[in-house]
Coordinates of C-alpha atoms in Angstrom, one line a residue:
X1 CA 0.0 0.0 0.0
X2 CA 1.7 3.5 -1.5
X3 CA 0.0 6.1 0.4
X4 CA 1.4 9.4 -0.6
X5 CA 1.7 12.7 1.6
X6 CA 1.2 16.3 1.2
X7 CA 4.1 17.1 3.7
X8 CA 4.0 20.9 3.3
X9 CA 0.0 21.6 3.8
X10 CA -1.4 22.3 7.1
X11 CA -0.4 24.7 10.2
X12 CA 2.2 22.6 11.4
X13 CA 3.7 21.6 7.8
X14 CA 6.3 20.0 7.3
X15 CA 7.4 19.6 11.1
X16 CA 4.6 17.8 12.8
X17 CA 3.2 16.3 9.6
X18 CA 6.9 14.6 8.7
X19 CA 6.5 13.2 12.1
X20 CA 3.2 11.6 12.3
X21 CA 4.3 9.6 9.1
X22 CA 7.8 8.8 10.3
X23 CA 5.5 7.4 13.6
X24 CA 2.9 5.2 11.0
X25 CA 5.3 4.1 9.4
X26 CA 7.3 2.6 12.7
X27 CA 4.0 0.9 13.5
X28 CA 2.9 -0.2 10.0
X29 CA 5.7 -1.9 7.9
X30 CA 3.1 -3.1 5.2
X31 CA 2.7 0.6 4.0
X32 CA 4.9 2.3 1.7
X33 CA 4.7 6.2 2.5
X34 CA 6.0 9.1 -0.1
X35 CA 6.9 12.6 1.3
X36 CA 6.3 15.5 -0.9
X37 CA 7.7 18.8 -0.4
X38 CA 10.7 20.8 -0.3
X39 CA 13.2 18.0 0.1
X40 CA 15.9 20.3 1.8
X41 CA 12.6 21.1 4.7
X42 CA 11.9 17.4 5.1
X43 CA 15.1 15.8 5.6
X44 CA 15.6 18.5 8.5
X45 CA 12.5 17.3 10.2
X46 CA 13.9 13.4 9.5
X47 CA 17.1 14.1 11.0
X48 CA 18.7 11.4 8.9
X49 CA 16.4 8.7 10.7
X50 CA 14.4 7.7 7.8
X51 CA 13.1 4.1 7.9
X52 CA 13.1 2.1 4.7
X53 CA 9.5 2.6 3.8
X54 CA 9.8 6.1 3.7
X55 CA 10.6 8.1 0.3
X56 CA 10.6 11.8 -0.6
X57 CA 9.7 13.6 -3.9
X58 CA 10.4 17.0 -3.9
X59 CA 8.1 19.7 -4.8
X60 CA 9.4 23.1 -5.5
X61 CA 5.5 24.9 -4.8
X62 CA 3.2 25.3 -1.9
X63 CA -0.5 26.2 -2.1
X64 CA -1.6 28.2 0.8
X65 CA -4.5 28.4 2.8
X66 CA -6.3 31.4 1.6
X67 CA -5.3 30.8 -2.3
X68 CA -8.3 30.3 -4.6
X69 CA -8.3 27.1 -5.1
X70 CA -8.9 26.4 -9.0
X71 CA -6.2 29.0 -10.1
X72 CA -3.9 27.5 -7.6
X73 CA -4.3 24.1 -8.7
X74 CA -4.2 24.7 -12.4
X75 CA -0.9 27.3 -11.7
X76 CA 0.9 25.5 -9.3
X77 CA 1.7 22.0 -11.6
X78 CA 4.9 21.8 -9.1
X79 CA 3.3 22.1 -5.9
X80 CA 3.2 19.5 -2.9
X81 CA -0.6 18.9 -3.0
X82 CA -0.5 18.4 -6.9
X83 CA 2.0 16.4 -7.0
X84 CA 0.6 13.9 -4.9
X85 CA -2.6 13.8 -6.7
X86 CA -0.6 13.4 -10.2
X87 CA 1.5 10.5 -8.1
X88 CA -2.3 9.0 -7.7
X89 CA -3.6 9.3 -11.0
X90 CA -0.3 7.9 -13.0
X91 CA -1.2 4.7 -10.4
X92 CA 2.3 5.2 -8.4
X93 CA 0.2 5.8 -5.1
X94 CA -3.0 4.4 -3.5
X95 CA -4.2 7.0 -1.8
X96 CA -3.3 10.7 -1.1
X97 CA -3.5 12.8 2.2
X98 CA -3.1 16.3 2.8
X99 CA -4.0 18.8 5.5
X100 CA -3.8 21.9 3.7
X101 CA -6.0 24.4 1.6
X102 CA -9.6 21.9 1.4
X103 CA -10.9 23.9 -1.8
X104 CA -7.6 23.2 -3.2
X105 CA -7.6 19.6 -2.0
X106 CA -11.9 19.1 -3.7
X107 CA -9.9 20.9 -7.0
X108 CA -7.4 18.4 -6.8
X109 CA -9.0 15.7 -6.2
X110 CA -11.3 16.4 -9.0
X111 CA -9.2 17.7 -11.7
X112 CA -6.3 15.8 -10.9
X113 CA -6.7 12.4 -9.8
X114 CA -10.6 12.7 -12.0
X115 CA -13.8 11.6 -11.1
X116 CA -14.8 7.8 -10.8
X117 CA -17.2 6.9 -13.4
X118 CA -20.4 7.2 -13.3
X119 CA -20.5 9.9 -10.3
X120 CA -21.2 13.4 -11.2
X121 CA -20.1 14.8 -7.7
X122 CA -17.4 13.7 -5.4
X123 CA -18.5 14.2 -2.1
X124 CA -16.5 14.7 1.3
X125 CA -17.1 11.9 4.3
X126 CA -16.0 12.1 7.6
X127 CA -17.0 9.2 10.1
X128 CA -18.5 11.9 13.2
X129 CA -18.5 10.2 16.6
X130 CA -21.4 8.5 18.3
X131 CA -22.0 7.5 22.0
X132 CA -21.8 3.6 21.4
X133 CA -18.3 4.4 19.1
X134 CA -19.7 3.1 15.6
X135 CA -19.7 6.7 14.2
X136 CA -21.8 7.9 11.4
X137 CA -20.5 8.7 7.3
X138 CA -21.9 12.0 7.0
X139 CA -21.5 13.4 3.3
X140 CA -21.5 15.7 1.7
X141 CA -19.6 18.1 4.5
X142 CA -18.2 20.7 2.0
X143 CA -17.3 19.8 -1.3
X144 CA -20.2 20.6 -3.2
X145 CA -22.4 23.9 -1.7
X146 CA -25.1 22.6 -4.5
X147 CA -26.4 19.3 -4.8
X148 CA -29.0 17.8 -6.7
X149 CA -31.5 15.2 -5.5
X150 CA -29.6 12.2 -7.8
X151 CA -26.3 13.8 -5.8
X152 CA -27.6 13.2 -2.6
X153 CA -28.3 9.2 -3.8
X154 CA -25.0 8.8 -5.1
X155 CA -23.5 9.5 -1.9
X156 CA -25.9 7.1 0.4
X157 CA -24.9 4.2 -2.8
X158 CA -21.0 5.4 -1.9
X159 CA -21.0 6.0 1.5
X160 CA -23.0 2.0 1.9
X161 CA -20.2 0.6 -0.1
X162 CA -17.5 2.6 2.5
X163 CA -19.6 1.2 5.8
X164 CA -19.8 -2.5 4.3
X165 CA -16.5 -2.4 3.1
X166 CA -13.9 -0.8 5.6
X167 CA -16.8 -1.4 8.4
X168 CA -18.1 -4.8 8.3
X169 CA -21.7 -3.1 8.4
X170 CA -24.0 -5.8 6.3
X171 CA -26.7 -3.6 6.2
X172 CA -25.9 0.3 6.5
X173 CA -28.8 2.4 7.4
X174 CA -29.2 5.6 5.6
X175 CA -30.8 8.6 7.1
X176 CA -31.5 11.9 4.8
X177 CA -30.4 15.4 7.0
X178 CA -33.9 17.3 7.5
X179 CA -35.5 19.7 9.4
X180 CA -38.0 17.2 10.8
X181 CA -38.6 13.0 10.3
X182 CA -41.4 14.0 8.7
X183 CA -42.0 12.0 5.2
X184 CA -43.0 15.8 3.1
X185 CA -40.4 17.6 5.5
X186 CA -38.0 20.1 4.2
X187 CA -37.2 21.6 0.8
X188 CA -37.4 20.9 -2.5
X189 CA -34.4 18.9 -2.5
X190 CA -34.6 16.7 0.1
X191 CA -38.5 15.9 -0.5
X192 CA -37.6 15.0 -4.5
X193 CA -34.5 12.8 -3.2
X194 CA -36.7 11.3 -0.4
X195 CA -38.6 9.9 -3.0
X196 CA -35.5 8.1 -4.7
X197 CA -33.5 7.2 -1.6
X198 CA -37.1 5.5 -1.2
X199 CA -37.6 3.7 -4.3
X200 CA -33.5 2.3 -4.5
X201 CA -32.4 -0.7 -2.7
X202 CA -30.7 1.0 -0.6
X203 CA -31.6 0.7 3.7
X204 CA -33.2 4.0 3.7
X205 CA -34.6 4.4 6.9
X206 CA -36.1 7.8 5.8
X207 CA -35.6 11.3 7.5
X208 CA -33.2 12.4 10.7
X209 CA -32.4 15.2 12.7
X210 CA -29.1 16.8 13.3
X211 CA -29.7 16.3 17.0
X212 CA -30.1 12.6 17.1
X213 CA -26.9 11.9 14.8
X214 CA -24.5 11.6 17.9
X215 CA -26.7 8.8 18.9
X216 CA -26.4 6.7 15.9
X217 CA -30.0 7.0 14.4
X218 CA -28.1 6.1 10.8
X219 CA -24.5 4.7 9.9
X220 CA -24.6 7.2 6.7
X221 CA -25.9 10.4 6.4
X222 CA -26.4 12.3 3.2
X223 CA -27.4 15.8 2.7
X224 CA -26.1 18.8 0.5
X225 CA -22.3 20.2 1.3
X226 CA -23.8 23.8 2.8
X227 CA -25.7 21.9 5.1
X228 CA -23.4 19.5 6.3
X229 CA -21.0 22.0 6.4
X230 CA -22.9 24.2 8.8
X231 CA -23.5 20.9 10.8
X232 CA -20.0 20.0 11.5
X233 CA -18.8 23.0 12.4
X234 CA -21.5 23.5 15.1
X235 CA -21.0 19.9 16.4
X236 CA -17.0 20.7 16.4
X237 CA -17.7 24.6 17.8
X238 CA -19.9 22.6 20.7
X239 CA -17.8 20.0 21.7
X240 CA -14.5 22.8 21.9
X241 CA -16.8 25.0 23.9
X242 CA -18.2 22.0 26.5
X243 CA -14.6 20.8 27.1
X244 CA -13.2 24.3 27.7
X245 CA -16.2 25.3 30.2
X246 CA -15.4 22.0 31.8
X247 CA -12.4 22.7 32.4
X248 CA -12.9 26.1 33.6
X249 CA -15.1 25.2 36.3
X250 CA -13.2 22.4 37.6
X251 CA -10.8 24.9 38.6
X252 CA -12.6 27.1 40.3
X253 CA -12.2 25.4 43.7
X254 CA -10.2 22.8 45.6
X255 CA -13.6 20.8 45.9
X256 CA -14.1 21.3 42.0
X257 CA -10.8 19.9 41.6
X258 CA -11.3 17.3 44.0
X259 CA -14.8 16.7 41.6
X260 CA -12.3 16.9 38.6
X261 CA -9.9 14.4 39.8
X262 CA -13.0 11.7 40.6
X263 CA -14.2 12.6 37.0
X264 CA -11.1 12.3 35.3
X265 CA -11.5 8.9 33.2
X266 CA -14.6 9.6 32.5
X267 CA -13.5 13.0 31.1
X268 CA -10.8 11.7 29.1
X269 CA -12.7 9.4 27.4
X270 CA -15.3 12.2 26.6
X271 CA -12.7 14.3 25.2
X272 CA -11.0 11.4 23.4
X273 CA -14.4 10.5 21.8
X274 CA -15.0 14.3 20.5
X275 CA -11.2 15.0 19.3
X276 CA -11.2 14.9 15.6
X277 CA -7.4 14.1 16.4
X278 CA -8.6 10.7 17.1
X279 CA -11.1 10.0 14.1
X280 CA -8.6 10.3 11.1
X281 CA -9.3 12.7 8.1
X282 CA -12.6 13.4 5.8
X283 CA -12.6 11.5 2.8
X284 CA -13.1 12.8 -1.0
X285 CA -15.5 9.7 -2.3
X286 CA -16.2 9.4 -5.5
X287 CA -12.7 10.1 -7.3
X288 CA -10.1 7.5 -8.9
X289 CA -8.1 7.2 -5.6
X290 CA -8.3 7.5 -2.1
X291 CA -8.3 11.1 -1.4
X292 CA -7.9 12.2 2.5
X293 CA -8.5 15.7 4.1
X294 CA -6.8 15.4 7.5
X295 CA -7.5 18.8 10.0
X296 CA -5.8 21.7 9.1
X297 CA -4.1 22.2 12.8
X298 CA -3.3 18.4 12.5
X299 CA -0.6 17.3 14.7
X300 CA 1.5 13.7 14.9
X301 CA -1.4 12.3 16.2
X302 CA -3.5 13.6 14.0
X303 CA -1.5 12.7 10.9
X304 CA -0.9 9.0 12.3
X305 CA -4.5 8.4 13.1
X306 CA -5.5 9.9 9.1
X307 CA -3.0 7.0 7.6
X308 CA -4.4 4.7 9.6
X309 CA -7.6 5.8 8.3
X310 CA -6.3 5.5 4.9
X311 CA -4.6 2.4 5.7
X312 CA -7.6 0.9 7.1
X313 CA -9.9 1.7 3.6
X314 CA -6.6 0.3 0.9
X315 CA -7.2 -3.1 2.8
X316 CA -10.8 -3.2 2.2
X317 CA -10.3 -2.0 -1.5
X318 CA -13.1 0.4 -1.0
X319 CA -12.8 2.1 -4.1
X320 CA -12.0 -0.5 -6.4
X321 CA -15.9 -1.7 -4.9
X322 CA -17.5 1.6 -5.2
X323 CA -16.2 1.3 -8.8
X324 CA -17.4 -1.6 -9.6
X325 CA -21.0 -1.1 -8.0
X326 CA -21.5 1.9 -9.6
X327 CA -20.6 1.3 -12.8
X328 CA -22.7 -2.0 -12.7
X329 CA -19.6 -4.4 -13.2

């Protein structure tokens, strides 16, 4: 398995990105793992202790964060991020993983490494923690602000194919975002794709609320990118603000501390369940490759986790199945 890294995207690029692969690839010898970037940067961060499954390809171009992302892509032909998509498209790598610019990565992913036959929109997937710790594919969560209702059942048929395959799940359930479980809830697009999540053979188990999803009322859930956008960021901008008014409080006192120390485990296993650190990258579906969009502010852990992830999906041949399924083969 090549998986191949975008070692200069993301806020802590190339430092902390060199050294979540350099810790994957301790743990994992059955992955090869391909650093691109400025060679001269990423040797530094190695400190001459490479281990044998780690290469570099050098990349003399960066796209940033705030660059707009089609001119970047299309202008930049020598930077990190496309680089590793052309390293996926020529077949030289499996799977691709990058924590910069996201517009840039969606371009990339869609003009670089092309579209998988047969789907009209990539979508991104991220698996969002749930109490009982089988997590939820939500998609779309940003790649496409626009959907149409045949969209919104190509992800459910994409993200089934991800749960069954990397998941073991024989029978995903697929819930539609809505504004009520309602059958006629909602707007025009999600009461026309209602009726053709309804009519595939898909297990559509109809309409779900935003606020039951952390209790696993689905195992995918599809909607439009502007509103699963919206709903990721208010799940992530909750579960920051809970954790840091915890921890405010418990320190208000010696008996809140006392309350904090009892609480502890219990509190570290809350925080571990909530810290997208812990749950890998989002996933680009739908393109020739395995495309992976780890946190922008991802650390070692962060990067280790999102190549495990991506390590994880290779052995299940996930997309090589979502090919083949959707094509009709």
């Amino acid at each position: 398995m090549r998986i191949v890294i975008d070692a200069m995207g993301g806020d802590h690029a190339p430092g902390l990105i060199v050294q979540g692969a350099l810790n994957a690839a301790a743990e994992w010898s059955d992955i090869q793992l391909v650093l691109v970037g400025d060679t001269a940067a990423i040797e530094a961060c190695i400190q001459g202790n490479k281990p044998s499954n780690v290469t570099i390809e050098h990349a003399e171009e960066v796209i940033g964060p705030d660059e707009e992302p089609v001119r970047a892509v299309r202008r930049k032909k020598q930077s990190s991020m496309v680089i590793a998509g052309q390293l996926v498209r020529e077949g030289k790598a499996d799977a691709m993983i990058s924590a910069g610019n996201t517009g840039a990565l969606m371009t990339t992913g869609l003009l670089v490494v092309g579209r998988m036959e047969g789907i009209e929109r990539p979508a991104l997937a991220q698996l969002m923690p749930t109490m009982d710790d089988i997590g939820v594919l939500a998609m779309d969560l940003g790649a496409n602000m626009d959907a149409k209702p045949e969209h919104l059942l190509q992800y459910a048929t994409i993200g089934s194919i991800y749960r069954k395959q990397v998941d073991g799940l024989s029978q995903p359930r697929v819930g539609l975002l809505n504004v009520g479980t309602e059958e006629r809830k909602g707007n025009e697009l999600t009461k026309a794709a209602f009726d053709l999540l309804e009519a595939s053979p898909l297990n559509f188990i109809g309409n779900v609320e935003a606020r039951d999803v952390l209790h696993h009322n689905c195992d995918v859930l599809v909607c439009d990118g502007f509103a699963g956008n919206i709903m990721l960021k208010a799940m992530e901008g909750t579960a920051s603000t809970i954790m840091g008014t915890l921890k405010t409080e418990f320190k208000r006192s010696m008996l809140t501390k006392l309350a904090a120390a009892i609480m502890m485990p219990g509190l570290r296993s809350l925080g571990k369940k909530m810290d997208y650190k812990e749950h890998g990258g989002a996933l680009l579906l739908g393109v020739n490759g395995l495309v992976v969009k780890a946190h922008g502010s991802s650390d070692a852990k962060a990067v280790k986790n999102a190549i495990r992830q991506t390590r994880n999906a290779l052995i299940s041949d996930v997309t090589t199945c979502m090919a083949n399924e959707i094509s009709g083969k």
